[in-house]
mmCIF file of C-alpha atoms in Angstrom:
data_model
loop_
_atom_site.group_PDB
_atom_site.id
_atom_site.type_symbol
_atom_site.label_atom_id
_atom_site.label_comp_id
_atom_site.label_asym_id
_atom_site.label_seq_id
_atom_site.Cartn_x
_atom_site.Cartn_y
_atom_site.Cartn_z
ATOM 1 C CA UNK Q 1 -21.065 -20.424 6.975
ATOM 2 C CA UNK Q 2 -23.778 -19.261 9.379
ATOM 3 C CA UNK Q 3 -21.137 -18.333 11.942
ATOM 4 C CA UNK Q 4 -19.370 -16.105 9.401
ATOM 5 C CA UNK Q 5 -22.677 -14.438 8.612
ATOM 6 C CA UNK Q 6 -23.354 -13.767 12.301
ATOM 7 C CA UNK Q 7 -19.842 -12.417 12.827
ATOM 8 C CA UNK Q 8 -20.313 -10.146 9.799
ATOM 9 C CA UNK Q 9 -23.559 -8.917 11.393
ATOM 10 C CA UNK Q 10 -21.686 -8.220 14.652
ATOM 11 C CA UNK Q 11 -19.036 -6.274 12.728
ATOM 12 C CA UNK Q 12 -21.772 -4.282 10.992
ATOM 13 C CA UNK Q 13 -23.265 -3.427 14.385
ATOM 14 C CA UNK Q 14 -19.807 -2.287 15.569
ATOM 15 C CA UNK Q 15 -19.533 0.037 12.557
ATOM 16 C CA UNK Q 16 -23.047 1.402 13.073
ATOM 17 C CA UNK Q 17 -22.427 2.059 16.769
ATOM 18 C CA UNK Q 18 -19.002 3.573 16.091
ATOM 19 C CA UNK Q 19 -20.245 5.941 13.396
ATOM 20 C CA UNK Q 20 -23.277 6.888 15.494
ATOM 21 C CA UNK Q 21 -21.072 7.829 18.441
ATOM 22 C CA UNK Q 22 -18.614 9.650 16.193
ATOM 23 C CA UNK Q 23 -21.149 11.756 14.307
ATOM 24 C CA UNK Q 24 -23.446 12.458 17.276
ATOM 25 C CA UNK Q 25 -20.926 13.327 19.963
ATOM 26 C CA UNK Q 26 -22.230 16.920 20.055
ATOM 27 C CA UNK Q 27 -25.853 15.804 20.574
ATOM 28 C CA UNK Q 28 -27.469 14.999 23.942
ATOM 29 C CA UNK Q 29 -26.646 11.434 24.967
ATOM 30 C CA UNK Q 30 -29.202 9.866 27.316
ATOM 31 C CA UNK Q 31 -29.295 12.343 30.213
ATOM 32 C CA UNK Q 32 -25.893 13.882 29.449
ATOM 33 C CA UNK Q 33 -25.119 17.006 27.479
ATOM 34 C CA UNK Q 34 -21.731 16.275 25.837
ATOM 35 C CA UNK Q 35 -21.160 19.895 24.826
ATOM 36 C CA UNK Q 36 -21.108 20.724 28.560
ATOM 37 C CA UNK Q 37 -19.004 17.716 29.579
ATOM 38 C CA UNK Q 38 -15.864 17.454 27.470
ATOM 39 C CA UNK Q 39 -14.880 14.193 29.185
ATOM 40 C CA UNK Q 40 -17.991 12.429 27.874
ATOM 41 C CA UNK Q 41 -17.409 13.880 24.425
ATOM 42 C CA UNK Q 42 -13.822 12.593 24.500
ATOM 43 C CA UNK Q 43 -14.994 9.198 25.762
ATOM 44 C CA UNK Q 44 -17.506 8.969 22.914
ATOM 45 C CA UNK Q 45 -14.811 9.864 20.367
ATOM 46 C CA UNK Q 46 -12.334 7.306 21.712
ATOM 47 C CA UNK Q 47 -14.999 4.600 21.883
ATOM 48 C CA UNK Q 48 -16.140 5.343 18.330
ATOM 49 C CA UNK Q 49 -12.600 5.177 16.958
ATOM 50 C CA UNK Q 50 -11.876 1.936 18.797
ATOM 51 C CA UNK Q 51 -15.091 0.343 17.529
ATOM 52 C CA UNK Q 52 -14.294 1.311 13.946
ATOM 53 C CA UNK Q 53 -10.732 -0.030 14.275
ATOM 54 C CA UNK Q 54 -12.001 -3.310 15.742
ATOM 55 C CA UNK Q 55 -14.524 -3.505 12.911
ATOM 56 C CA UNK Q 56 -11.794 -3.084 10.289
ATOM 57 C CA UNK Q 57 -9.632 -5.701 11.986
ATOM 58 C CA UNK Q 58 -12.688 -7.957 12.191
ATOM 59 C CA UNK Q 59 -13.318 -7.682 8.451
ATOM 60 C CA UNK Q 60 -9.689 -8.559 7.722
ATOM 61 C CA UNK Q 61 -9.848 -11.549 10.065
ATOM 62 C CA UNK Q 62 -13.202 -12.610 8.623
ATOM 63 C CA UNK Q 63 -11.818 -12.877 5.100
ATOM 64 C CA UNK Q 64 -8.261 -14.108 5.641
ATOM 65 C CA UNK Q 65 -8.240 -15.595 9.127
ATOM 66 C CA UNK Q 66 -9.799 -18.593 10.740
ATOM 67 C CA UNK Q 67 -13.050 -18.597 12.650
ATOM 68 C CA UNK Q 68 -11.142 -18.996 15.904
ATOM 69 C CA UNK Q 69 -9.373 -15.686 15.297
ATOM 70 C CA UNK Q 70 -12.736 -13.953 15.046
ATOM 71 C CA UNK Q 71 -13.009 -14.472 18.781
ATOM 72 C CA UNK Q 72 -10.641 -11.489 19.014
ATOM 73 C CA UNK Q 73 -13.228 -9.312 17.281
ATOM 74 C CA UNK Q 74 -16.061 -10.543 19.468
ATOM 75 C CA UNK Q 75 -14.168 -10.094 22.732
ATOM 76 C CA UNK Q 76 -12.629 -6.725 21.826
ATOM 77 C CA UNK Q 77 -15.919 -5.263 20.601
ATOM 78 C CA UNK Q 78 -17.781 -6.493 23.655
ATOM 79 C CA UNK Q 79 -15.122 -5.166 26.034
ATOM 80 C CA UNK Q 80 -15.084 -1.735 24.401
ATOM 81 C CA UNK Q 81 -18.860 -1.372 24.547
ATOM 82 C CA UNK Q 82 -18.972 -2.771 28.085
ATOM 83 C CA UNK Q 83 -16.289 -0.403 29.350
ATOM 84 C CA UNK Q 84 -18.050 2.510 27.658
ATOM 85 C CA UNK Q 85 -21.228 1.585 29.539
ATOM 86 C CA UNK Q 86 -19.328 1.356 32.841
ATOM 87 C CA UNK Q 87 -17.679 4.755 32.345
ATOM 88 C CA UNK Q 88 -20.998 6.372 31.426
ATOM 89 C CA UNK Q 89 -22.586 4.813 34.526
ATOM 90 C CA UNK Q 90 -19.797 6.234 36.712
ATOM 91 C CA UNK Q 91 -20.659 9.751 35.548
ATOM 92 C CA UNK Q 92 -24.289 9.222 36.585
#
């Protein structure tokens, strides 16, 4: 039961991060000005959409799937955020 609670917390964090990136893609992001760099703005939009999709899939798996299937949510969410960080670092 504790594992399901922690996975639900991870999914909540995915939704929060996804909506933050989606609604703030016009705002300055760290040292970048997304309104000047359309590639970063596009990267933020794609990352936000992917995080929200993974969150939705994670909720479905959480309620109807087994705990082993939730590994998909954990790995996919971590990979998306990790790749976003790598791409942002490459622009720096």
